[in-house]
Coordinates of N, CA, C and O in Angstrom, one line a residue:
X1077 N 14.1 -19.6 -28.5 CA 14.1 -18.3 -27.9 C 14.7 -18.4 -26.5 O 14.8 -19.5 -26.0
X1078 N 15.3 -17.0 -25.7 CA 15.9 -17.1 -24.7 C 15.0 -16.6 -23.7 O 15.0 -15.4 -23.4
X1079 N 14.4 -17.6 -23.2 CA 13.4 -17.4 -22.0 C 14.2 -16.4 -21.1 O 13.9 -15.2 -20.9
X1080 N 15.2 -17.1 -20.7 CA 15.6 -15.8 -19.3 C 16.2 -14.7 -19.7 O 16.8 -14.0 -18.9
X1081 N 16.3 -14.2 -21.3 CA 16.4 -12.9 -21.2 C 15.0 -12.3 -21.4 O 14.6 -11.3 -20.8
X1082 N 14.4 -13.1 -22.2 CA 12.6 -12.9 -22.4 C 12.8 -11.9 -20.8 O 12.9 -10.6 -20.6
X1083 N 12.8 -13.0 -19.8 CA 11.9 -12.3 -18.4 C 12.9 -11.4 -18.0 O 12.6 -10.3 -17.6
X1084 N 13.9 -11.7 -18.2 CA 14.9 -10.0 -17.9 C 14.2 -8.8 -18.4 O 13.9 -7.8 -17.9
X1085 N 14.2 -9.3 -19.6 CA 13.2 -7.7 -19.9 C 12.1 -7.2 -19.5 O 11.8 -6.0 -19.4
X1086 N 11.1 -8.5 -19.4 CA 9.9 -8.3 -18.7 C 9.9 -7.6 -17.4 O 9.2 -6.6 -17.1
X1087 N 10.8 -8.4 -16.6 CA 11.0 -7.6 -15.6 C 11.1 -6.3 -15.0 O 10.6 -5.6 -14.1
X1088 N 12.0 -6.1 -15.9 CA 12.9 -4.8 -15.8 C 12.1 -4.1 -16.6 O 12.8 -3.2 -16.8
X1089 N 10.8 -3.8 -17.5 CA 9.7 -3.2 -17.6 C 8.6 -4.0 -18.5 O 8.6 -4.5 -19.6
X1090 N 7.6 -3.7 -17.1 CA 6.4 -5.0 -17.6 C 5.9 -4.2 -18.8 O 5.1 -4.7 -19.5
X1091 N 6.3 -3.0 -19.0 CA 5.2 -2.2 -20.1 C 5.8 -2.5 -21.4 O 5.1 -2.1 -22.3
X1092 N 7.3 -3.3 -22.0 CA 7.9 -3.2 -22.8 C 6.6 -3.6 -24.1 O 5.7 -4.3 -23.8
X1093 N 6.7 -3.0 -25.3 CA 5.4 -4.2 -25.9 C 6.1 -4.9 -26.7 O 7.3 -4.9 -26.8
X1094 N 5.0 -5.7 -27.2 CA 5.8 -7.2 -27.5 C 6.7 -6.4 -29.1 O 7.8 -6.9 -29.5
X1095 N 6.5 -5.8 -29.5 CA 7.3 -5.2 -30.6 C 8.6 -5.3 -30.8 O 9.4 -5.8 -31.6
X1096 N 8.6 -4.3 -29.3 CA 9.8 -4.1 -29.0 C 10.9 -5.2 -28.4 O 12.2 -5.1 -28.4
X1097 N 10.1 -6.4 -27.7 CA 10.5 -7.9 -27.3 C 11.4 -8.4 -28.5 O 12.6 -8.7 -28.7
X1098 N 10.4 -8.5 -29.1 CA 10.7 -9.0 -30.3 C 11.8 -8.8 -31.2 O 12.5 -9.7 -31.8
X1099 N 12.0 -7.5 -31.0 CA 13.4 -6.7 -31.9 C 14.4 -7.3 -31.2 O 15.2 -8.1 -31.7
X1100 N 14.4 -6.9 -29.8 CA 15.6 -7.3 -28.8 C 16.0 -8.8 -28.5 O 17.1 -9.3 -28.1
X1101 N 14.7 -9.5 -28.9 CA 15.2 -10.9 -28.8 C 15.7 -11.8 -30.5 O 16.1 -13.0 -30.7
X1102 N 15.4 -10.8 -31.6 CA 15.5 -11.5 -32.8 C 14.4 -12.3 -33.3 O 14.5 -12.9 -34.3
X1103 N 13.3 -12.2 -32.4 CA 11.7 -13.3 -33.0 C 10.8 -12.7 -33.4 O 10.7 -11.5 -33.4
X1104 N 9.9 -13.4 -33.9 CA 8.7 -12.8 -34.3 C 7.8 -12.0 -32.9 O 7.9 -12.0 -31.7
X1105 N 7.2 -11.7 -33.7 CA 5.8 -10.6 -32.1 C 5.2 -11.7 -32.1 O 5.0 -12.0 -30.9
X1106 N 4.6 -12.7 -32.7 CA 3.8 -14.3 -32.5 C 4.5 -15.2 -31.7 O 3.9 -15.7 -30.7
X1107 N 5.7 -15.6 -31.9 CA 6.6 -16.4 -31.5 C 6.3 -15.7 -29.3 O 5.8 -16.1 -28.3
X1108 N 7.1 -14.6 -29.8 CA 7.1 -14.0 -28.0 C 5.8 -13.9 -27.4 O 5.7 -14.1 -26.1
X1109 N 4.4 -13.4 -28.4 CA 3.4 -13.6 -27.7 C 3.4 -15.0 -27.0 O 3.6 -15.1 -25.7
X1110 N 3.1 -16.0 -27.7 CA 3.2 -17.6 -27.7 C 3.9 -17.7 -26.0 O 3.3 -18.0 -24.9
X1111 N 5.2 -17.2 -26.3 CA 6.0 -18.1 -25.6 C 5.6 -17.1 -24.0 O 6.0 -17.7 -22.9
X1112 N 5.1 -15.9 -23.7 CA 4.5 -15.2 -23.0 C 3.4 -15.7 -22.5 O 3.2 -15.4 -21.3
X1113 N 2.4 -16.3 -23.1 CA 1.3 -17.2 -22.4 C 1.8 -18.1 -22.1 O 1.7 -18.1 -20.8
X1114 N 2.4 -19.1 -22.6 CA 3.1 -20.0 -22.1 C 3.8 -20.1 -20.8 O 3.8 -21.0 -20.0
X1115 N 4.5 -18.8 -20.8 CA 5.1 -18.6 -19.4 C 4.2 -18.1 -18.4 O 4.4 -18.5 -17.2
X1116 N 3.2 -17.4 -18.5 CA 2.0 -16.9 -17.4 C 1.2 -18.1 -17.6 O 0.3 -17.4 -18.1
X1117 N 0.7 -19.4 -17.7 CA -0.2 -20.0 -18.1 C 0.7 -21.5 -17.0 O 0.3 -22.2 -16.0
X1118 N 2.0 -21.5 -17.6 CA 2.6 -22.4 -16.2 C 3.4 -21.7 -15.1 O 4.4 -22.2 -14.7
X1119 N 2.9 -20.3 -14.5 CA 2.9 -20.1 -13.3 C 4.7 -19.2 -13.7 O 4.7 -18.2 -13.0
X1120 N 5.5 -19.2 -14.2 CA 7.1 -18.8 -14.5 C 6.8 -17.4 -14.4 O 7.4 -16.7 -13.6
X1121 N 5.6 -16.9 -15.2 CA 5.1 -15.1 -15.0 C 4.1 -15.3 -13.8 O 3.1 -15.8 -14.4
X1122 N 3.8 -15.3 -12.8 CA 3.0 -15.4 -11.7 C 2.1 -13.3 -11.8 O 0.9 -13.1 -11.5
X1123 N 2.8 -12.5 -12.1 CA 2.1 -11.4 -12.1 C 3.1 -9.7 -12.2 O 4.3 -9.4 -12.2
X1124 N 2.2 -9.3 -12.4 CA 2.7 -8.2 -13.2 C 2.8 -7.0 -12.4 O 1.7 -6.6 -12.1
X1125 N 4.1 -6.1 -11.9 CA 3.6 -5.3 -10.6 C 4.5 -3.8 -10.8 O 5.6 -3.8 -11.2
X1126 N 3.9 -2.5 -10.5 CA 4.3 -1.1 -10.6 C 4.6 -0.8 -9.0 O 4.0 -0.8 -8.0
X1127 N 5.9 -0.4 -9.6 CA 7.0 0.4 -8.0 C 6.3 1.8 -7.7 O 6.3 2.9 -8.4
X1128 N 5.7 1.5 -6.7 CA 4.5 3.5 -6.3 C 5.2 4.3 -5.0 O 4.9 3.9 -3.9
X1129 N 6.1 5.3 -5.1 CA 6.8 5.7 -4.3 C 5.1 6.3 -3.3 O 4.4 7.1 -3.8
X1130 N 4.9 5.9 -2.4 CA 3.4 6.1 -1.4 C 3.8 7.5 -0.5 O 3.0 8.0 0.4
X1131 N 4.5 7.7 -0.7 CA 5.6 9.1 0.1 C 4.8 10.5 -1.2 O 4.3 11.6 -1.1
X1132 N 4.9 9.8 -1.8 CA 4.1 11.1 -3.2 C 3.1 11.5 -3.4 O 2.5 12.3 -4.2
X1133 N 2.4 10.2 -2.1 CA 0.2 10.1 -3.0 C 0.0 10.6 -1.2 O 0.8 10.7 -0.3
X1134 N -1.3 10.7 -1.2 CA -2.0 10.9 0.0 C -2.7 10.0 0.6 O -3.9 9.9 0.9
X1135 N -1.4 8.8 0.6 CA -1.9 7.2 0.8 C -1.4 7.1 1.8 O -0.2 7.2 1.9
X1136 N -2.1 6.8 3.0 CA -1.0 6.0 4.1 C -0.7 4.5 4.3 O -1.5 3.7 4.4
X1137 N 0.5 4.4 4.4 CA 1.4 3.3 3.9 C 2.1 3.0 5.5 O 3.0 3.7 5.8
X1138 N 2.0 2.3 6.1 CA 3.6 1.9 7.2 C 3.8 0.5 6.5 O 2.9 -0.1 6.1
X1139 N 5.0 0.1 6.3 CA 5.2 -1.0 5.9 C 6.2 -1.5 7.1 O 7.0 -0.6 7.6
X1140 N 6.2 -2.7 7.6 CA 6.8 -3.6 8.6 C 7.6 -4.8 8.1 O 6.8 -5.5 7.4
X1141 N 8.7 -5.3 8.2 CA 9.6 -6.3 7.9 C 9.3 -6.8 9.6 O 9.2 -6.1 10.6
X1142 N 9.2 -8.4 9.5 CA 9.0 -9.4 10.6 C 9.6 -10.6 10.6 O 9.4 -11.3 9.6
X1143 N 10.2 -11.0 11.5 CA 11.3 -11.7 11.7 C 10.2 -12.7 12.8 O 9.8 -12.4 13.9
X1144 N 9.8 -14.2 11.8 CA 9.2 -15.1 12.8 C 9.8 -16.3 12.8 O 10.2 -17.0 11.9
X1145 N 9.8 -16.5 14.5 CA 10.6 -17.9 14.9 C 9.3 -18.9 14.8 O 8.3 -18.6 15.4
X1146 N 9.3 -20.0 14.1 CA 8.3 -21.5 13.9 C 9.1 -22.6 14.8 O 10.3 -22.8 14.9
X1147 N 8.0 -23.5 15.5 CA 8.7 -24.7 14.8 C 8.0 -25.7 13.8 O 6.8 -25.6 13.6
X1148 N 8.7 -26.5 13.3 CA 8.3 -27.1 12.3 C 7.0 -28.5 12.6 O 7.0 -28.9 13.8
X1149 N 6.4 -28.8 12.1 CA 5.5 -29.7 12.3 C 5.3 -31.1 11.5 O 5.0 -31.1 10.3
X1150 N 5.6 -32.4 12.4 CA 5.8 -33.2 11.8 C 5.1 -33.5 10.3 O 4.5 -32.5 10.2
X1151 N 5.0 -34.2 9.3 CA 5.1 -34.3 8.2 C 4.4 -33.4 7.4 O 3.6 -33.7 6.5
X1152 N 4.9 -31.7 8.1 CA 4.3 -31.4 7.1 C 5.0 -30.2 7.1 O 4.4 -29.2 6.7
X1153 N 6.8 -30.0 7.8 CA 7.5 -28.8 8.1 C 6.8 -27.5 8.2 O 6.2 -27.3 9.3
X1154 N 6.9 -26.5 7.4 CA 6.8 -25.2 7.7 C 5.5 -24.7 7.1 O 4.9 -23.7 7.4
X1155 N 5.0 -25.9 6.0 CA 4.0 -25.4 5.4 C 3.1 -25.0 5.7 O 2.7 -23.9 5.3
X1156 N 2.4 -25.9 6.6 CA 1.0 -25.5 6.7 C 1.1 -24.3 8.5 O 0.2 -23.9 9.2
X1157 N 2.3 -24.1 8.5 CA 2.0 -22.5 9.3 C 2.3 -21.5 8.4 O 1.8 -20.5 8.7
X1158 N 2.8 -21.5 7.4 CA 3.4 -20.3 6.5 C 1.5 -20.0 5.6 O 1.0 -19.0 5.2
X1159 N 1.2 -21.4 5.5 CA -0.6 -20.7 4.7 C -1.1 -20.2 5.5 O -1.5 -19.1 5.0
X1160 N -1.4 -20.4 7.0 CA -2.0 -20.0 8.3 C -1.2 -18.0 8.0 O -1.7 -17.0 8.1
X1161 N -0.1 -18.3 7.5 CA 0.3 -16.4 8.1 C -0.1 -16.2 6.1 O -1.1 -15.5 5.8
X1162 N 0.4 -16.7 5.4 CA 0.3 -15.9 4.1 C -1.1 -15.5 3.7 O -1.3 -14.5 3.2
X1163 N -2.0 -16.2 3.9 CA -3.0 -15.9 3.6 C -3.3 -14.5 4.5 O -3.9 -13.8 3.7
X1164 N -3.0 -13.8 5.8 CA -3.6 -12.5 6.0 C -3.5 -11.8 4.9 O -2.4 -11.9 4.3
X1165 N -4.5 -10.8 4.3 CA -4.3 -9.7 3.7 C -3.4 -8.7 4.0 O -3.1 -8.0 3.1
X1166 N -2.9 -8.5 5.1 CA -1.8 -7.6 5.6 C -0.1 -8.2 5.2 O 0.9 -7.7 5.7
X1167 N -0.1 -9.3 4.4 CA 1.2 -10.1 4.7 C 1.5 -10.5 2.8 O 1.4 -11.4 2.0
X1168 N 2.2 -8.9 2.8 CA 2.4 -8.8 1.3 C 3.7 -9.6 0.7 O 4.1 -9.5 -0.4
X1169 N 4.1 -10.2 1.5 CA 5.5 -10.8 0.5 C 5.9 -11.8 2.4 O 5.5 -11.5 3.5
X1170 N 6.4 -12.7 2.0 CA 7.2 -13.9 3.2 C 7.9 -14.7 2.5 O 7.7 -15.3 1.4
X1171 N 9.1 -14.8 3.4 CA 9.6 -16.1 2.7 C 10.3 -16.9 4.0 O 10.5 -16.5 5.1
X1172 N 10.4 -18.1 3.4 CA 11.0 -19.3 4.7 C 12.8 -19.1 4.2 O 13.2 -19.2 3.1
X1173 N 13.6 -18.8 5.4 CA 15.0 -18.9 5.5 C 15.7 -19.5 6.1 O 15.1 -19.7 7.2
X1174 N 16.6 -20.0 6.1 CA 17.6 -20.8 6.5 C 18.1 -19.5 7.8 O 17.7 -18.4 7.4
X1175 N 18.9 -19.4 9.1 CA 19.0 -18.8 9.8 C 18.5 -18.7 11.0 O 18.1 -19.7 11.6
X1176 N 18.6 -17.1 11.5 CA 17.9 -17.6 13.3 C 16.8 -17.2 13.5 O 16.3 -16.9 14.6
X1177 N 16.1 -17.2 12.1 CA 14.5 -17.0 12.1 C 13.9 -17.6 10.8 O 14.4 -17.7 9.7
X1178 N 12.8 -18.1 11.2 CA 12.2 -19.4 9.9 C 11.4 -18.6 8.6 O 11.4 -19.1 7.4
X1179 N 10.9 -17.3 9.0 CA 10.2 -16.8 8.4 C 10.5 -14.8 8.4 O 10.3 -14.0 9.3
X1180 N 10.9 -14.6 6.8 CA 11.0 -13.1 7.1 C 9.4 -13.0 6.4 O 8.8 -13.8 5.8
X1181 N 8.9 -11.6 6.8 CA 7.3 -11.1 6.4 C 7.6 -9.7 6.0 O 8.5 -9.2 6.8
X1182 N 7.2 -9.1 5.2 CA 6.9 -7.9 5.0 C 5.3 -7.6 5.0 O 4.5 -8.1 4.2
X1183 N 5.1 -6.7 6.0 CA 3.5 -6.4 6.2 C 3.4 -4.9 5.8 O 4.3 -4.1 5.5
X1184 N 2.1 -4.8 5.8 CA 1.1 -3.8 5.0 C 0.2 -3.4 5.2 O -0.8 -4.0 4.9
X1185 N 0.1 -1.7 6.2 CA -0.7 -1.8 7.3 C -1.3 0.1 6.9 O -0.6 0.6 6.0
X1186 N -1.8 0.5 7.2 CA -2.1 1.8 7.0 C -0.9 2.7 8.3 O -0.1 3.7 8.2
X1187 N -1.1 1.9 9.1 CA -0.3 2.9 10.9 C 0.1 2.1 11.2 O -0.2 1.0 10.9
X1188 N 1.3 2.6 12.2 CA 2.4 1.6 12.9 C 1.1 0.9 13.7 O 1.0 -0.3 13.9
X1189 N 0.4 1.7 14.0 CA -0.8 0.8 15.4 C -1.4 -0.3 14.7 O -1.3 -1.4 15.2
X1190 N -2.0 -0.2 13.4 CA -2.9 -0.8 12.9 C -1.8 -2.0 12.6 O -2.3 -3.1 13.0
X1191 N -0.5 -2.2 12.0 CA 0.7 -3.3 11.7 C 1.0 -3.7 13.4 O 1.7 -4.7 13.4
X1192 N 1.0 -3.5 14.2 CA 1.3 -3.4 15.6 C -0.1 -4.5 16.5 O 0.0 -5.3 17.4
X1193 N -1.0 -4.1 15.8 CA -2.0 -5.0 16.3 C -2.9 -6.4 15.4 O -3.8 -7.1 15.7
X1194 N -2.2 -6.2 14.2 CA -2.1 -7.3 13.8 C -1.0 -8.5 14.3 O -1.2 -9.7 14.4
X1195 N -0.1 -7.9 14.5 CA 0.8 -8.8 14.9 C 0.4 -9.3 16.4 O 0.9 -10.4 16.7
X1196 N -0.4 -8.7 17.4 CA -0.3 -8.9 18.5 C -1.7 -9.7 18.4 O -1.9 -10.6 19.2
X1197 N -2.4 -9.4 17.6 CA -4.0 -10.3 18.3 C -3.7 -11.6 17.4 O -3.9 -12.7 17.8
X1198 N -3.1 -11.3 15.3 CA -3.5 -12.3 14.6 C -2.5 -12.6 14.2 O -2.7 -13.5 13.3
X1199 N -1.1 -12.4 14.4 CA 0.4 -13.5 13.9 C 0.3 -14.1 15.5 O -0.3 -15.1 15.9
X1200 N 1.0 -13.1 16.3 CA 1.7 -13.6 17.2 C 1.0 -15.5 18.3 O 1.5 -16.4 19.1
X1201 N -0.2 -15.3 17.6 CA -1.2 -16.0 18.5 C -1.2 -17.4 17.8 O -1.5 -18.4 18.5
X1202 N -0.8 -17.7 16.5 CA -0.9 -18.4 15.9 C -0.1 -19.8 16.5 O 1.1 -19.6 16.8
X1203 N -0.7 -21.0 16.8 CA 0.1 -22.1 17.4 C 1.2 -22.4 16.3 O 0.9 -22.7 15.1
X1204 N 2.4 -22.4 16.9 CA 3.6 -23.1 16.5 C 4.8 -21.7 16.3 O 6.0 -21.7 16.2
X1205 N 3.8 -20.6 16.5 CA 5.0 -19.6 16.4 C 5.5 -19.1 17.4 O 4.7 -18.5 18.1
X1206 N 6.9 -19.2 17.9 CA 7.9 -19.0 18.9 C 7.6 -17.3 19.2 O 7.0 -16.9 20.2
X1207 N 8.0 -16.9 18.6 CA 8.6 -15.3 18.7 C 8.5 -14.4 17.2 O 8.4 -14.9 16.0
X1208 N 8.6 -12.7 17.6 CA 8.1 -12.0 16.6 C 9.1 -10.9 16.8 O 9.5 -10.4 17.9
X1209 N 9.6 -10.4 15.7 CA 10.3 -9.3 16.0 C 9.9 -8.2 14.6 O 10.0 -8.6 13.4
X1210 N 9.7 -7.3 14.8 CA 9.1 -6.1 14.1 C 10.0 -5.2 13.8 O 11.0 -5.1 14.6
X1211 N 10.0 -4.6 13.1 CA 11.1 -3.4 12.3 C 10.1 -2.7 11.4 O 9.4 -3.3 10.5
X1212 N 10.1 -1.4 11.7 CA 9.2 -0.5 10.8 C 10.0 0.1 9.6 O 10.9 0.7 10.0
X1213 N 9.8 0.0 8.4 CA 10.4 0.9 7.4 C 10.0 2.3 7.3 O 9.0 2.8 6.9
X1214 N 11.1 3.1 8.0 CA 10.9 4.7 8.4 C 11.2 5.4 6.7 O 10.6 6.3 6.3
X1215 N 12.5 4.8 5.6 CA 12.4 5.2 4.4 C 13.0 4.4 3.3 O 14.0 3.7 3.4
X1216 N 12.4 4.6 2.3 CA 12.8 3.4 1.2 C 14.4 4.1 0.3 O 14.2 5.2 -0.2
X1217 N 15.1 3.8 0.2 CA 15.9 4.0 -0.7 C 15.9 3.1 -2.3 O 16.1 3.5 -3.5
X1218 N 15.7 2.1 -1.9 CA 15.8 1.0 -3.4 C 14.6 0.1 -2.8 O 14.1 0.0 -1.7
X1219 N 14.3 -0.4 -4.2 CA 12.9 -1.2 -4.5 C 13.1 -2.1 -5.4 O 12.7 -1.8 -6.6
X1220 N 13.5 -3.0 -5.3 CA 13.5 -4.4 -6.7 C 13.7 -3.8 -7.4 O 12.8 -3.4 -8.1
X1221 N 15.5 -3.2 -7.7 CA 16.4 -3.1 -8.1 C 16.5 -1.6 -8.3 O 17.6 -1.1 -8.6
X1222 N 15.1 -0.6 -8.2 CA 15.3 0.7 -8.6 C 15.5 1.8 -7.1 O 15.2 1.4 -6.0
X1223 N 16.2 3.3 -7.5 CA 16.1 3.7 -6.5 C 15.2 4.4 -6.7 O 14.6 4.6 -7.8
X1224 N 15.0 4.8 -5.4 CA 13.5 5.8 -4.9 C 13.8 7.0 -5.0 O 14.6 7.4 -4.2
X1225 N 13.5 7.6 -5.8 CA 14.1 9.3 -5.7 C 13.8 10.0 -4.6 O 12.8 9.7 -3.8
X1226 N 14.5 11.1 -4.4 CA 14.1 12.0 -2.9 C 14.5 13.3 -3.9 O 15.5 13.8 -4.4
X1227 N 13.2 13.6 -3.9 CA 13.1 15.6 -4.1 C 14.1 15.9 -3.2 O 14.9 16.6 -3.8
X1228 N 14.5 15.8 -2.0 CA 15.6 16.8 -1.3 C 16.7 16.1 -0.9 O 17.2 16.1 0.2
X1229 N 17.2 15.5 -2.3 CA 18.4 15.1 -2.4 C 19.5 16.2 -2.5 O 20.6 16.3 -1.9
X1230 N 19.0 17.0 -3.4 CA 20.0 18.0 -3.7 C 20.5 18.9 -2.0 O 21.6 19.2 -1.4
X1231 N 19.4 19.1 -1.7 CA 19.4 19.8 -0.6 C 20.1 18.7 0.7 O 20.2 19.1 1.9
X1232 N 20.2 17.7 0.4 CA 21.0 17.0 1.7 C 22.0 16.8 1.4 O 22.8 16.9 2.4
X1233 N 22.6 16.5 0.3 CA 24.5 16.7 -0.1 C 24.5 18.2 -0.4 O 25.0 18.3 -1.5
X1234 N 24.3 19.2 -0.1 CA 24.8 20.5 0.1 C 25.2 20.7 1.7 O 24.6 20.2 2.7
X1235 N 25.9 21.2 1.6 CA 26.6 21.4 3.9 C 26.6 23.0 3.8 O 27.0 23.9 3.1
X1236 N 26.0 22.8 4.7 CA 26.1 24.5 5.1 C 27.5 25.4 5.5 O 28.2 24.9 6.3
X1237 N 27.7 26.3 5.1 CA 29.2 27.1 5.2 C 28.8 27.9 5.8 O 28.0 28.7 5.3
X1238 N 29.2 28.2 7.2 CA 29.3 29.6 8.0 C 30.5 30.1 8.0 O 31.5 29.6 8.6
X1239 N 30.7 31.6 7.1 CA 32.0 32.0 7.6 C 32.6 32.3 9.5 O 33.8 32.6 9.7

């Protein structure tokens, strides 16, 4: 079977059912179930997740991208500061980069205040971390791979004509 189209499609919708897997990959619905635990069971499927435009519900959402400078610590580089930040509950996605910052974060906060003072009392304080730089997401256009629709799309590529 072709695992990485397997998760291509998984991907690209977790809801597909295995029926329909099955058709598209030429296997059995047993075979793809199988090979589906398999893949969630050694960590390859880690979890299963729905894109929620938060602009549509009566949810308040600020989301923050954070740019953190580390230094690394002897035998044991970036790791054990990256568990110290990943573990907050506010710290939905990080990753370590090559560049002029060791760590991007995306945070997850109800208000700019409430993302504003996490960073100030419980990132920023953390030993080994240099510097923090914050950027608030004012609007989403695309989301792991899809776009975000805008009800007043139509109405913003129209220009107004005054004779």
């Amino acid at each position: 079977m072709d695992e990485n189209l397997l998760l291509s499609l998984i991907e690209n919708n977790a809801k597909m059912e295995v029926v329909d897997l099955a058709a598209a990959l030429n296997e059995s619905e047993e075979n793809v179930e199988n090979t589906i635990k398999d893949l969630e069971k050694n960590k390859t499927i880690y979890g299963y997740h729905t894109l929620i435009n938060w602009d549509k519900t009566n949810h308040d959402v600020c989301t923050a991208v954070i740019q953190v400078n580390a230094k690394p610590e002897r035998d044991y580089g970036y790791d054990r500061i990256a568990k110290k930040i990943y573990n907050f509950p506010e710290v939905d996605t990080m990753y370590l980069l090559a560049g002029n910052y060791e760590f991007l974060l995306i945070v997850k906060g109800k208000t700019m205040v409430e993302v504003a003072k996490f960073v100030n009392s419980r990132l920023a304080v953390i030993e080994g971390i240099e510097r923090t730089a914050t950027m608030y997401v004012l609007k989403q256009y695309k989301n792991m791979g899809r776009l975000v629709e805008d009800d007043n799309k139509d109405a913003a590529e129209r220009l107004l004509v005054t004779p």
